[in-house]
PDB file of C-alpha atoms in Angstrom:
ATOM      1  CA  MET A   1      -9.080  -8.950  23.991  1.00  0.00           C
ATOM      2  CA  ASN A   2     -10.265  -7.697  20.565  1.00  0.00           C
ATOM      3  CA  ASP A   3      -9.388  -9.212  17.167  1.00  0.00           C
ATOM      4  CA  MET A   4      -6.652  -6.647  16.523  1.00  0.00           C
ATOM      5  CA  GLN A   5      -4.882  -7.484  19.764  1.00  0.00           C
ATOM      6  CA  ARG A   6      -5.276 -11.230  19.303  1.00  0.00           C
ATOM      7  CA  ASN A   7      -4.048 -11.282  15.681  1.00  0.00           C
ATOM      8  CA  SER A   8      -1.197  -8.885  16.324  1.00  0.00           C
ATOM      9  CA  GLN A   9      -0.002 -10.910  19.316  1.00  0.00           C
ATOM     10  CA  GLU A  10       0.219 -14.003  17.133  1.00  0.00           C
ATOM     11  CA  SER A  11       2.665 -12.293  14.758  1.00  0.00           C
ATOM     12  CA  ARG A  12       4.644 -10.465  17.448  1.00  0.00           C
ATOM     13  CA  LYS A  13       8.241 -11.524  18.030  1.00  0.00           C
ATOM     14  CA  LEU A  14       8.598 -10.079  21.527  1.00  0.00           C
ATOM     15  CA  THR A  15       5.892  -9.648  24.158  1.00  0.00           C
ATOM     16  CA  PHE A  16       6.301  -8.501  27.767  1.00  0.00           C
ATOM     17  CA  SER A  17       3.621  -8.164  30.439  1.00  0.00           C
ATOM     18  CA  THR A  18       3.466  -7.004  34.038  1.00  0.00           C
ATOM     19  CA  GLU A  19       1.779 -10.289  34.876  1.00  0.00           C
ATOM     20  CA  ALA A  20       4.913 -12.187  33.826  1.00  0.00           C
ATOM     21  CA  LEU A  21       7.594  -9.708  34.961  1.00  0.00           C
ATOM     22  CA  GLY A  22       6.010  -7.605  37.679  1.00  0.00           C
ATOM     23  CA  PRO A  23       5.333  -3.842  37.301  1.00  0.00           C
ATOM     24  CA  GLU A  24       8.813  -2.531  38.106  1.00  0.00           C
ATOM     25  CA  LYS A  25      10.759  -4.997  35.987  1.00  0.00           C
ATOM     26  CA  TRP A  26       8.307  -4.471  33.134  1.00  0.00           C
ATOM     27  CA  ARG A  27       8.920  -0.725  33.343  1.00  0.00           C
ATOM     28  CA  ASP A  28      12.681  -1.327  33.284  1.00  0.00           C
ATOM     29  CA  VAL A  29      12.305  -3.493  30.159  1.00  0.00           C
ATOM     30  CA  VAL A  30      10.329  -0.760  28.363  1.00  0.00           C
ATOM     31  CA  CYS A  31      12.888   1.907  29.265  1.00  0.00           C
ATOM     32  CA  GLY A  32      15.712  -0.446  28.304  1.00  0.00           C
ATOM     33  CA  PHE A  33      14.406  -0.800  24.761  1.00  0.00           C
ATOM     34  CA  TYR A  34      14.098   2.957  24.309  1.00  0.00           C
ATOM     35  CA  SER A  35      17.051   4.963  25.569  1.00  0.00           C
ATOM     36  CA  GLY A  36      16.025   8.330  26.993  1.00  0.00           C
ATOM     37  CA  ILE A  37      12.527   7.107  27.879  1.00  0.00           C
ATOM     38  CA  SER A  38      11.177   7.310  31.410  1.00  0.00           C
ATOM     39  CA  LEU A  39       7.891   5.711  32.399  1.00  0.00           C
ATOM     40  CA  ASP A  40       6.197   6.603  35.662  1.00  0.00           C
ATOM     41  CA  TRP A  41       3.059   5.102  37.147  1.00  0.00           C
ATOM     42  CA  ILE A  42       0.669   7.886  38.114  1.00  0.00           C
ATOM     43  CA  GLN A  43      -1.161   5.553  40.461  1.00  0.00           C
ATOM     44  CA  GLU A  44       0.235   2.491  42.179  1.00  0.00           C
ATOM     45  CA  GLN A  45      -2.684   0.097  41.778  1.00  0.00           C
ATOM     46  CA  PRO A  46      -1.553  -3.357  40.568  1.00  0.00           C
ATOM     47  CA  ARG A  47      -3.190  -3.323  37.170  1.00  0.00           C
ATOM     48  CA  PRO A  48      -1.931  -5.181  34.054  1.00  0.00           C
ATOM     49  CA  ALA A  49       0.160  -3.692  31.254  1.00  0.00           C
ATOM     50  CA  TRP A  50       1.860  -5.211  28.207  1.00  0.00           C
ATOM     51  CA  LEU A  51       4.353  -4.293  25.526  1.00  0.00           C
ATOM     52  CA  GLY A  52       4.744  -5.871  22.093  1.00  0.00           C
ATOM     53  CA  LEU A  53       7.540  -5.339  19.553  1.00  0.00           C
ATOM     54  CA  SER A  54       7.602  -6.601  15.965  1.00  0.00           C
ATOM     55  CA  ARG A  55       9.183  -5.859  12.593  1.00  0.00           C
ATOM     56  CA  PHE A  56       7.335  -4.825   9.446  1.00  0.00           C
ATOM     57  CA  ALA A  57       9.733  -4.551   6.470  1.00  0.00           C
ATOM     58  CA  ASP A  58      12.270  -1.879   7.538  1.00  0.00           C
ATOM     59  CA  SER A  59      10.074  -0.448  10.300  1.00  0.00           C
ATOM     60  CA  GLN A  60       9.523  -1.425  13.916  1.00  0.00           C
ATOM     61  CA  VAL A  61       6.055  -1.595  15.422  1.00  0.00           C
ATOM     62  CA  MET A  62       5.435  -1.098  19.105  1.00  0.00           C
ATOM     63  CA  GLU A  63       2.176  -1.773  20.952  1.00  0.00           C
ATOM     64  CA  ILE A  64       1.746  -0.719  24.525  1.00  0.00           C
ATOM     65  CA  ALA A  65      -1.324  -0.968  26.708  1.00  0.00           C
ATOM     66  CA  SER A  66      -1.948  -0.350  30.363  1.00  0.00           C
ATOM     67  CA  ALA A  67      -4.916  -0.463  32.691  1.00  0.00           C
ATOM     68  CA  ARG A  68      -2.946   1.846  35.017  1.00  0.00           C
ATOM     69  CA  PRO A  69      -2.451   5.611  34.368  1.00  0.00           C
ATOM     70  CA  VAL A  70       1.081   6.353  33.203  1.00  0.00           C
ATOM     71  CA  ARG A  71       3.297   9.221  32.104  1.00  0.00           C
ATOM     72  CA  VAL A  72       5.890   8.641  29.379  1.00  0.00           C
ATOM     73  CA  VAL A  73       8.661  11.196  28.867  1.00  0.00           C
ATOM     74  CA  SER A  74      11.378  11.066  26.201  1.00  0.00           C
ATOM     75  CA  THR A  75      14.617  13.025  26.447  1.00  0.00           C
ATOM     76  CA  PRO A  76      16.740  11.842  23.502  1.00  0.00           C
ATOM     77  CA  SER A  77      20.488  11.715  23.931  1.00  0.00           C
ATOM     78  CA  PRO A  78      22.915  12.654  21.127  1.00  0.00           C
ATOM     79  CA  SER A  79      24.743   9.385  21.855  1.00  0.00           C
ATOM     80  CA  TRP A  80      21.621   7.386  21.009  1.00  0.00           C
ATOM     81  CA  PHE A  81      19.977   8.790  17.909  1.00  0.00           C
ATOM     82  CA  GLN A  82      17.332   7.062  15.841  1.00  0.00           C
ATOM     83  CA  ASP A  83      16.854   8.585  12.395  1.00  0.00           C
ATOM     84  CA  THR A  84      13.132   7.931  12.415  1.00  0.00           C
ATOM     85  CA  TYR A  85       9.687   9.432  12.592  1.00  0.00           C
ATOM     86  CA  ASN A  86       7.161   7.660  14.788  1.00  0.00           C
ATOM     87  CA  LEU A  87       3.537   7.450  13.695  1.00  0.00           C
ATOM     88  CA  ALA A  88       1.355   6.829  16.744  1.00  0.00           C
ATOM     89  CA  LEU A  89      -2.264   5.677  16.738  1.00  0.00           C
ATOM     90  CA  LEU A  90      -4.266   5.784  19.952  1.00  0.00           C
ATOM     91  CA  ALA A  91      -6.362   2.630  19.570  1.00  0.00           C
ATOM     92  CA  LYS A  92      -8.093   2.985  22.934  1.00  0.00           C
ATOM     93  CA  GLY A  93      -8.444   5.598  25.667  1.00  0.00           C
ATOM     94  CA  ASN A  94      -7.343   9.235  25.587  1.00  0.00           C
ATOM     95  CA  CYS A  95      -4.186  11.146  26.412  1.00  0.00           C
ATOM     96  CA  ARG A  96      -2.461  14.519  26.558  1.00  0.00           C
ATOM     97  CA  SER A  97       0.814  15.130  24.730  1.00  0.00           C
ATOM     98  CA  ARG A  98       3.492  17.800  24.375  1.00  0.00           C
ATOM     99  CA  HIS A  99       5.845  17.577  21.400  1.00  0.00           C
ATOM    100  CA  ALA A 100       7.571  19.988  19.023  1.00  0.00           C
ATOM    101  CA  GLY A 101       6.039  23.023  20.720  1.00  0.00           C
ATOM    102  CA  ARG A 102       2.475  21.687  20.573  1.00  0.00           C
ATOM    103  CA  GLU A 103       0.177  20.469  23.324  1.00  0.00           C
ATOM    104  CA  GLU A 104      -2.672  18.249  22.172  1.00  0.00           C
ATOM    105  CA  VAL A 105      -5.465  16.171  23.673  1.00  0.00           C
ATOM    106  CA  TRP A 106      -6.130  12.902  21.848  1.00  0.00           C
ATOM    107  CA  LYS A 107      -9.070  10.571  21.826  1.00  0.00           C
ATOM    108  CA  ALA A 108      -9.333   6.999  20.585  1.00  0.00           C
ATOM    109  CA  GLY A 109      -8.695   6.781  16.842  1.00  0.00           C
ATOM    110  CA  ASP A 110      -6.463   9.864  16.631  1.00  0.00           C
ATOM    111  CA  LEU A 111      -2.922   9.800  15.248  1.00  0.00           C
ATOM    112  CA  MET A 112       0.223  11.894  15.604  1.00  0.00           C
ATOM    113  CA  LEU A 113       3.649  12.118  13.978  1.00  0.00           C
ATOM    114  CA  PHE A 114       6.645  12.304  16.326  1.00  0.00           C
ATOM    115  CA  ASP A 115      10.316  13.039  15.660  1.00  0.00           C
ATOM    116  CA  SER A 116      12.445  10.520  17.574  1.00  0.00           C
ATOM    117  CA  SER A 117      15.229  13.110  17.923  1.00  0.00           C
ATOM    118  CA  GLN A 118      12.982  15.517  19.870  1.00  0.00           C
ATOM    119  CA  SER A 119      11.571  15.179  23.371  1.00  0.00           C
ATOM    120  CA  PHE A 120       7.951  14.412  24.144  1.00  0.00           C
ATOM    121  CA  ASP A 121       5.749  14.130  27.214  1.00  0.00           C
ATOM    122  CA  ILE A 122       2.586  11.996  27.139  1.00  0.00           C
ATOM    123  CA  VAL A 123       0.144  11.367  29.979  1.00  0.00           C
ATOM    124  CA  HIS A 124      -2.194   8.399  29.575  1.00  0.00           C
ATOM    125  CA  PRO A 125      -5.143   7.881  31.913  1.00  0.00           C
ATOM    126  CA  ALA A 126      -6.108   4.302  32.723  1.00  0.00           C
ATOM    127  CA  ASN A 127      -7.063   1.763  30.076  1.00  0.00           C
ATOM    128  CA  TYR A 128      -5.211   2.896  26.982  1.00  0.00           C
ATOM    129  CA  HIS A 129      -3.765   1.066  23.965  1.00  0.00           C
ATOM    130  CA  LEU A 130      -1.213   2.788  21.715  1.00  0.00           C
ATOM    131  CA  LEU A 131       0.357   1.630  18.433  1.00  0.00           C
ATOM    132  CA  SER A 132       3.588   3.262  17.277  1.00  0.00           C
ATOM    133  CA  TRP A 133       5.338   2.725  13.938  1.00  0.00           C
ATOM    134  CA  SER A 134       9.018   3.674  13.808  1.00  0.00           C
ATOM    135  CA  LEU A 135       9.589   4.692  10.171  1.00  0.00           C
ATOM    136  CA  PRO A 136      12.699   5.779   8.224  1.00  0.00           C
ATOM    137  CA  ARG A 137      12.927   9.557   8.407  1.00  0.00           C
ATOM    138  CA  GLU A 138      13.905  10.052   4.777  1.00  0.00           C
ATOM    139  CA  SER A 139      11.032   7.939   3.436  1.00  0.00           C
ATOM    140  CA  VAL A 140       8.426   9.887   5.399  1.00  0.00           C
ATOM    141  CA  ALA A 141       9.975  13.370   5.092  1.00  0.00           C
ATOM    142  CA  LYS A 142       9.965  13.392   1.290  1.00  0.00           C
ATOM    143  CA  MET A 143       6.185  12.876   1.341  1.00  0.00           C
ATOM    144  CA  ILE A 144       5.517  15.880   3.588  1.00  0.00           C
ATOM    145  CA  ALA A 145       5.562  19.485   2.419  1.00  0.00           C
ATOM    146  CA  ALA A 146       6.786  20.885   5.781  1.00  0.00           C
ATOM    147  CA  PRO A 147       7.871  18.065   8.122  1.00  0.00           C
ATOM    148  CA  ASP A 148       8.841  20.301  11.047  1.00  0.00           C
ATOM    149  CA  ARG A 149       5.408  21.974  11.048  1.00  0.00           C
ATOM    150  CA  SER A 150       3.648  18.588  10.982  1.00  0.00           C
ATOM    151  CA  LEU A 151       5.126  17.217  14.210  1.00  0.00           C
ATOM    152  CA  GLY A 152       3.034  16.895  17.364  1.00  0.00           C
ATOM    153  CA  MET A 153      -0.154  17.757  15.487  1.00  0.00           C
ATOM    154  CA  ARG A 154      -3.215  15.671  16.289  1.00  0.00           C
ATOM    155  CA  ILE A 155      -4.621  13.962  13.190  1.00  0.00           C
ATOM    156  CA  SER A 156      -8.269  13.081  13.581  1.00  0.00           C
ATOM    157  CA  GLY A 157      -8.819   9.433  12.726  1.00  0.00           C
ATOM    158  CA  HIS A 158     -12.596   9.805  12.483  1.00  0.00           C
ATOM    159  CA  SER A 159     -13.100  11.304   9.028  1.00  0.00           C
ATOM    160  CA  GLY A 160     -11.348  12.035   5.749  1.00  0.00           C
ATOM    161  CA  ILE A 161      -7.755  11.026   5.051  1.00  0.00           C
ATOM    162  CA  GLY A 162      -7.074  10.610   8.785  1.00  0.00           C
ATOM    163  CA  ALA A 163      -9.733   7.896   9.023  1.00  0.00           C
ATOM    164  CA  ILE A 164      -8.279   6.123   5.981  1.00  0.00           C
ATOM    165  CA  LEU A 165      -4.792   6.334   7.507  1.00  0.00           C
ATOM    166  CA  ALA A 166      -6.003   4.939  10.862  1.00  0.00           C
ATOM    167  CA  ASP A 167      -7.814   2.038   9.183  1.00  0.00           C
ATOM    168  CA  PHE A 168      -4.770   1.302   7.016  1.00  0.00           C
ATOM    169  CA  VAL A 169      -2.458   1.185  10.060  1.00  0.00           C
ATOM    170  CA  ARG A 170      -4.798  -1.220  11.840  1.00  0.00           C
ATOM    171  CA  ALA A 171      -5.117  -3.422   8.749  1.00  0.00           C
ATOM    172  CA  LEU A 172      -1.344  -3.649   8.313  1.00  0.00           C
ATOM    173  CA  LEU A 173      -0.912  -4.795  11.885  1.00  0.00           C
ATOM    174  CA  ILE A 174      -3.608  -7.457  11.579  1.00  0.00           C
ATOM    175  CA  GLU A 175      -2.403  -8.794   8.216  1.00  0.00           C
ATOM    176  CA  ALA A 176       1.368  -8.510   8.832  1.00  0.00           C
ATOM    177  CA  ARG A 177       1.913 -12.241   9.269  1.00  0.00           C
ATOM    178  CA  HIS A 178       0.191 -12.952   5.932  1.00  0.00           C
ATOM    179  CA  LEU A 179       2.430 -10.622   3.907  1.00  0.00           C
ATOM    180  CA  GLU A 180       5.720 -11.451   2.217  1.00  0.00           C
ATOM    181  CA  PRO A 181       8.666  -9.071   2.895  1.00  0.00           C
ATOM    182  CA  SER A 182       8.299  -7.532  -0.569  1.00  0.00           C
ATOM    183  CA  GLU A 183       4.586  -6.997   0.037  1.00  0.00           C
ATOM    184  CA  GLN A 184       5.306  -5.368   3.390  1.00  0.00           C
ATOM    185  CA  SER A 185       7.750  -2.962   1.731  1.00  0.00           C
ATOM    186  CA  SER A 186       5.135  -2.088  -0.871  1.00  0.00           C
ATOM    187  CA  MET A 187       2.543  -1.440   1.845  1.00  0.00           C
ATOM    188  CA  LEU A 188       4.959   0.885   3.666  1.00  0.00           C
ATOM    189  CA  THR A 189       5.284   2.973   0.508  1.00  0.00           C
ATOM    190  CA  HIS A 190       1.512   3.448   0.530  1.00  0.00           C
ATOM    191  CA  LEU A 191       1.654   4.261   4.246  1.00  0.00           C
ATOM    192  CA  TYR A 192       4.198   7.043   3.627  1.00  0.00           C
ATOM    193  CA  GLY A 193       1.932   8.549   0.992  1.00  0.00           C
ATOM    194  CA  LEU A 194      -1.095   8.466   3.283  1.00  0.00           C
ATOM    195  CA  ILE A 195       0.891  10.148   6.070  1.00  0.00           C
ATOM    196  CA  GLY A 196       1.864  12.881   3.632  1.00  0.00           C
ATOM    197  CA  LEU A 197      -1.739  13.429   2.572  1.00  0.00           C
ATOM    198  CA  ALA A 198      -2.934  13.466   6.187  1.00  0.00           C
ATOM    199  CA  VAL A 199      -0.471  16.095   7.463  1.00  0.00           C
ATOM    200  CA  GLY A 200       0.109  18.136   4.304  1.00  0.00           C
ATOM    201  CA  ALA A 201       1.458  16.393   1.269  1.00  0.00           C
ATOM    202  CA  SER A 202       4.592  17.305  -0.625  1.00  0.00           C
ATOM    203  CA  SER A 203       4.599  17.369  -4.399  1.00  0.00           C
ATOM    204  CA  GLU A 204       6.112  13.868  -4.310  1.00  0.00           C
ATOM    205  CA  ALA A 205       3.190  12.522  -2.286  1.00  0.00           C
ATOM    206  CA  HIS A 206       0.728  14.104  -4.701  1.00  0.00           C
ATOM    207  CA  GLN A 207       2.717  12.596  -7.562  1.00  0.00           C
ATOM    208  CA  SER A 208       2.581   9.184  -5.862  1.00  0.00           C
ATOM    209  CA  ARG A 209      -1.189   9.476  -5.572  1.00  0.00           C
ATOM    210  CA  ARG A 210      -1.494  10.532  -9.218  1.00  0.00           C
ATOM    211  CA  GLU A 211       0.631   7.564 -10.293  1.00  0.00           C
ATOM    212  CA  THR A 212      -1.607   5.210  -8.322  1.00  0.00           C
ATOM    213  CA  GLN A 213      -4.699   6.720  -9.929  1.00  0.00           C
ATOM    214  CA  ARG A 214      -3.151   6.390 -13.380  1.00  0.00           C
ATOM    215  CA  GLU A 215      -2.284   2.732 -12.792  1.00  0.00           C
ATOM    216  CA  VAL A 216      -5.813   1.941 -11.593  1.00  0.00           C
ATOM    217  CA  ARG A 217      -7.257   3.667 -14.668  1.00  0.00           C
ATOM    218  CA  ARG A 218      -4.791   1.893 -16.967  1.00  0.00           C
ATOM    219  CA  GLN A 219      -5.889  -1.478 -15.619  1.00  0.00           C
ATOM    220  CA  GLN A 220      -9.522  -0.513 -16.164  1.00  0.00           C
ATOM    221  CA  ILE A 221      -8.800   0.379 -19.783  1.00  0.00           C
ATOM    222  CA  LEU A 222      -6.913  -2.855 -20.431  1.00  0.00           C
ATOM    223  CA  SER A 223      -9.679  -4.917 -18.825  1.00  0.00           C
ATOM    224  CA  TYR A 224     -12.245  -3.101 -20.959  1.00  0.00           C
ATOM    225  CA  VAL A 225     -10.245  -3.936 -24.082  1.00  0.00           C
ATOM    226  CA  GLU A 226      -9.970  -7.623 -23.141  1.00  0.00           C
ATOM    227  CA  ALA A 227     -13.714  -7.898 -22.586  1.00  0.00           C
ATOM    228  CA  ARG A 228     -14.500  -6.381 -26.010  1.00  0.00           C
ATOM    229  CA  LEU A 229     -11.517  -7.558 -28.039  1.00  0.00           C
ATOM    230  CA  THR A 230     -13.576  -9.377 -30.682  1.00  0.00           C
ATOM    231  CA  ASP A 231     -15.902  -6.401 -31.247  1.00  0.00           C
ATOM    232  CA  PRO A 232     -14.944  -4.788 -34.615  1.00  0.00           C
ATOM    233  CA  SER A 233     -16.507  -1.497 -33.482  1.00  0.00           C
ATOM    234  CA  LEU A 234     -14.167  -1.171 -30.471  1.00  0.00           C
ATOM    235  CA  THR A 235     -12.744   2.371 -30.547  1.00  0.00           C
ATOM    236  CA  ALA A 236     -11.065   4.773 -28.148  1.00  0.00           C
ATOM    237  CA  GLN A 237     -14.112   7.027 -28.387  1.00  0.00           C
ATOM    238  CA  GLN A 238     -16.475   4.258 -27.265  1.00  0.00           C
ATOM    239  CA  ALA A 239     -14.088   3.107 -24.525  1.00  0.00           C
ATOM    240  CA  ALA A 240     -13.800   6.616 -23.109  1.00  0.00           C
ATOM    241  CA  LYS A 241     -17.585   6.996 -23.145  1.00  0.00           C
ATOM    242  CA  ASP A 242     -18.180   3.665 -21.396  1.00  0.00           C
ATOM    243  CA  LEU A 243     -15.443   4.314 -18.818  1.00  0.00           C
ATOM    244  CA  LYS A 244     -16.727   7.864 -18.250  1.00  0.00           C
ATOM    245  CA  ILE A 245     -13.390   9.542 -18.985  1.00  0.00           C
ATOM    246  CA  SER A 246     -12.232  11.857 -21.741  1.00  0.00           C
ATOM    247  CA  GLN A 247     -10.463  10.503 -24.803  1.00  0.00           C
ATOM    248  CA  ARG A 248      -7.560  12.799 -23.994  1.00  0.00           C
ATOM    249  CA  TRP A 249      -7.163  11.235 -20.533  1.00  0.00           C
ATOM    250  CA  LEU A 250      -7.502   7.721 -21.974  1.00  0.00           C
ATOM    251  CA  HIS A 251      -4.710   8.353 -24.468  1.00  0.00           C
ATOM    252  CA  ALA A 252      -2.536  10.062 -21.819  1.00  0.00           C
ATOM    253  CA  VAL A 253      -2.806   7.075 -19.464  1.00  0.00           C
ATOM    254  CA  LEU A 254      -1.802   4.581 -22.167  1.00  0.00           C
ATOM    255  CA  GLU A 255       0.906   6.848 -23.562  1.00  0.00           C
ATOM    256  CA  ARG A 256       2.907   6.386 -20.360  1.00  0.00           C
ATOM    257  CA  SER A 257       2.953   2.655 -21.170  1.00  0.00           C
ATOM    258  CA  GLY A 258       4.496   3.450 -24.543  1.00  0.00           C
ATOM    259  CA  ILE A 259       1.558   2.322 -26.689  1.00  0.00           C
ATOM    260  CA  SER A 260      -1.577   3.856 -28.173  1.00  0.00           C
ATOM    261  CA  PHE A 261      -5.104   2.532 -27.703  1.00  0.00           C
ATOM    262  CA  ALA A 262      -5.405   1.407 -31.336  1.00  0.00           C
ATOM    263  CA  ALA A 263      -1.967  -0.247 -31.300  1.00  0.00           C
ATOM    264  CA  TRP A 264      -2.777  -2.128 -28.101  1.00  0.00           C
ATOM    265  CA  VAL A 265      -6.096  -3.393 -29.464  1.00  0.00           C
ATOM    266  CA  ALA A 266      -4.390  -4.545 -32.674  1.00  0.00           C
ATOM    267  CA  GLN A 267      -1.556  -6.229 -30.752  1.00  0.00           C
ATOM    268  CA  ARG A 268      -3.910  -8.147 -28.500  1.00  0.00           C
ATOM    269  CA  ARG A 269      -6.024  -9.261 -31.452  1.00  0.00           C
ATOM    270  CA  LEU A 270      -2.940 -10.470 -33.320  1.00  0.00           C
ATOM    271  CA  GLU A 271      -1.759 -12.433 -30.279  1.00  0.00           C
ATOM    272  CA  GLU A 272      -5.148 -14.105 -29.966  1.00  0.00           C
ATOM    273  CA  CYS A 273      -5.163 -14.933 -33.680  1.00  0.00           C
ATOM    274  CA  ARG A 274      -1.769 -16.607 -33.365  1.00  0.00           C
ATOM    275  CA  LYS A 275      -3.027 -18.750 -30.466  1.00  0.00           C
ATOM    276  CA  ILE A 276      -5.939 -19.932 -32.608  1.00  0.00           C
ATOM    277  CA  LEU A 277      -3.733 -20.576 -35.640  1.00  0.00           C
ATOM    278  CA  THR A 278      -1.445 -22.848 -33.601  1.00  0.00           C
ATOM    279  CA  ASN A 279      -4.305 -24.733 -31.916  1.00  0.00           C
ATOM    280  CA  PRO A 280      -5.314 -27.913 -33.824  1.00  0.00           C
ATOM    281  CA  ALA A 281      -8.834 -27.598 -32.443  1.00  0.00           C
ATOM    282  CA  TYR A 282      -9.372 -24.677 -34.840  1.00  0.00           C
ATOM    283  CA  ASP A 283      -7.887 -26.212 -37.976  1.00  0.00           C
ATOM    284  CA  HIS A 284     -11.358 -26.233 -39.526  1.00  0.00           C
ATOM    285  CA  LEU A 285     -11.432 -22.425 -39.548  1.00  0.00           C
ATOM    286  CA  THR A 286     -10.019 -20.455 -42.447  1.00  0.00           C
ATOM    287  CA  ILE A 287      -7.562 -17.648 -41.809  1.00  0.00           C
ATOM    288  CA  ALA A 288     -10.287 -15.190 -42.795  1.00  0.00           C
ATOM    289  CA  ASP A 289     -12.647 -16.759 -40.234  1.00  0.00           C
ATOM    290  CA  ILE A 290     -10.030 -16.368 -37.512  1.00  0.00           C
ATOM    291  CA  ALA A 291      -9.287 -12.763 -38.446  1.00  0.00           C
ATOM    292  CA  PHE A 292     -12.947 -11.711 -38.466  1.00  0.00           C
ATOM    293  CA  ARG A 293     -13.760 -13.637 -35.276  1.00  0.00           C
ATOM    294  CA  SER A 294     -10.894 -11.819 -33.522  1.00  0.00           C
ATOM    295  CA  GLY A 295     -12.226  -8.371 -34.338  1.00  0.00           C
ATOM    296  CA  PHE A 296     -10.519  -7.505 -37.630  1.00  0.00           C
ATOM    297  CA  SER A 297     -12.844  -6.184 -40.315  1.00  0.00           C
ATOM    298  CA  ASN A 298     -10.397  -6.197 -43.229  1.00  0.00           C
ATOM    299  CA  LEU A 299      -8.443  -9.319 -44.230  1.00  0.00           C
ATOM    300  CA  ALA A 300      -5.700  -7.448 -46.102  1.00  0.00           C
ATOM    301  CA  THR A 301      -5.066  -5.244 -43.057  1.00  0.00           C
ATOM    302  CA  PHE A 302      -4.933  -8.324 -40.832  1.00  0.00           C
ATOM    303  CA  ASN A 303      -2.406 -10.110 -43.061  1.00  0.00           C
ATOM    304  CA  ARG A 304      -0.170  -7.073 -43.286  1.00  0.00           C
ATOM    305  CA  ARG A 305      -0.204  -6.394 -39.543  1.00  0.00           C
ATOM    306  CA  PHE A 306       0.332 -10.065 -38.718  1.00  0.00           C
ATOM    307  CA  ARG A 307       3.445 -10.225 -40.916  1.00  0.00           C
ATOM    308  CA  ASP A 308       4.776  -6.979 -39.467  1.00  0.00           C
ATOM    309  CA  TYR A 309       4.297  -8.150 -35.883  1.00  0.00           C
ATOM    310  CA  PHE A 310       5.366 -11.806 -36.098  1.00  0.00           C
ATOM    311  CA  GLU A 311       7.597 -11.565 -39.200  1.00  0.00           C
ATOM    312  CA  MET A 312       5.678 -14.517 -40.665  1.00  0.00           C
ATOM    313  CA  ALA A 313       2.498 -14.857 -42.689  1.00  0.00           C
ATOM    314  CA  PRO A 314      -0.518 -16.362 -40.895  1.00  0.00           C
ATOM    315  CA  ARG A 315      -0.545 -19.410 -43.192  1.00  0.00           C
ATOM    316  CA  ASP A 316       3.143 -20.107 -42.404  1.00  0.00           C
ATOM    317  CA  VAL A 317       2.472 -19.999 -38.651  1.00  0.00           C
ATOM    318  CA  ARG A 318      -0.357 -22.486 -39.086  1.00  0.00           C
ATOM    319  CA  TYR A 319       1.728 -24.731 -41.368  1.00  0.00           C
ATOM    320  CA  LEU A 320       4.616 -24.917 -38.878  1.00  0.00           C
ATOM    321  CA  ALA A 321       2.256 -25.670 -36.015  1.00  0.00           C
ATOM    322  CA  GLN A 322       0.576 -28.480 -37.996  1.00  0.00           C
ATOM    323  CA  ARG A 323       3.932 -29.946 -38.994  1.00  0.00           C
ATOM    324  CA  ASN A 324       5.117 -30.007 -35.386  1.00  0.00           C
ATOM    325  CA  VAL A 325       1.941 -31.791 -34.349  1.00  0.00           C
ATOM    326  CA  ASN A 326       2.399 -34.399 -37.091  1.00  0.00           C
ATOM    327  CA  ARG A 327       5.999 -35.012 -36.045  1.00  0.00           C
ATOM    328  CA  ALA A 328       4.952 -35.482 -32.455  1.00  0.00           C
ATOM    329  CA  GLU A 329       2.454 -38.116 -33.512  1.00  0.00           C
TER     330      GLU A 329
END
């Protein structure tokens, strides 16, 4: 048993094996969970098989593995309709599938998107391991430019976006038990976006990726500012040069946060100055010392901005802090 199987079994709520139930009863259990599914052994050798079912946020994850060749056929009934897409990852083995007018041959690592409302026919030779994520149709569909044309199409999990998607699916399964419900929901949002990119992204998926890129860049800019906050020569021009981006892009990223680069630098410096002014350990410093040490190069500008931001003069903030300390003593 590999690490993925061992870790996923620990977090699984329901597990069924032929060793515990016997081959025929195990097959009945599998078909009972999925109406319209038929599962037929291609060979009758007594080899082990197991099924695992678990929840991940608002999705259901199924794992199925068998040392015996098997054919799985789905014929959905209108009386039992699941409004889902199923993302399948062949973790081990190979198989042949027919779905949505396509016939494909998979190998280990490949993925495919299925529509639960349409029939499929999959033949697995011996020794296979399949992961299937049942995902809300609406959440997946809005990330795909042409959902109907993306069904039943083999997605190579060996390079490019397909490889990233396959690794992400495996990682989610392994780490599921360590994630809070809110974190699982957040991870599913990323999964939907990756599916969209892998099969042909809609404008919404591209927008989701752009938003992620913007947020990463925004955090880089803010971290850069924090590291150089006391440097009086800190400018947007220098930041853009050091971060290897254009000034226009730097300003555009911060603009979506509702603040300019210069305003953010000034705000952070003022906040740091106030912390120092209210800390008795720095009572030996003059207000000018504090202003210059925090990155301001002009005392008059510092005083004016401090009053505008905190609606108090720096000396009044210090006085009140000192008085409170004296009272406490």
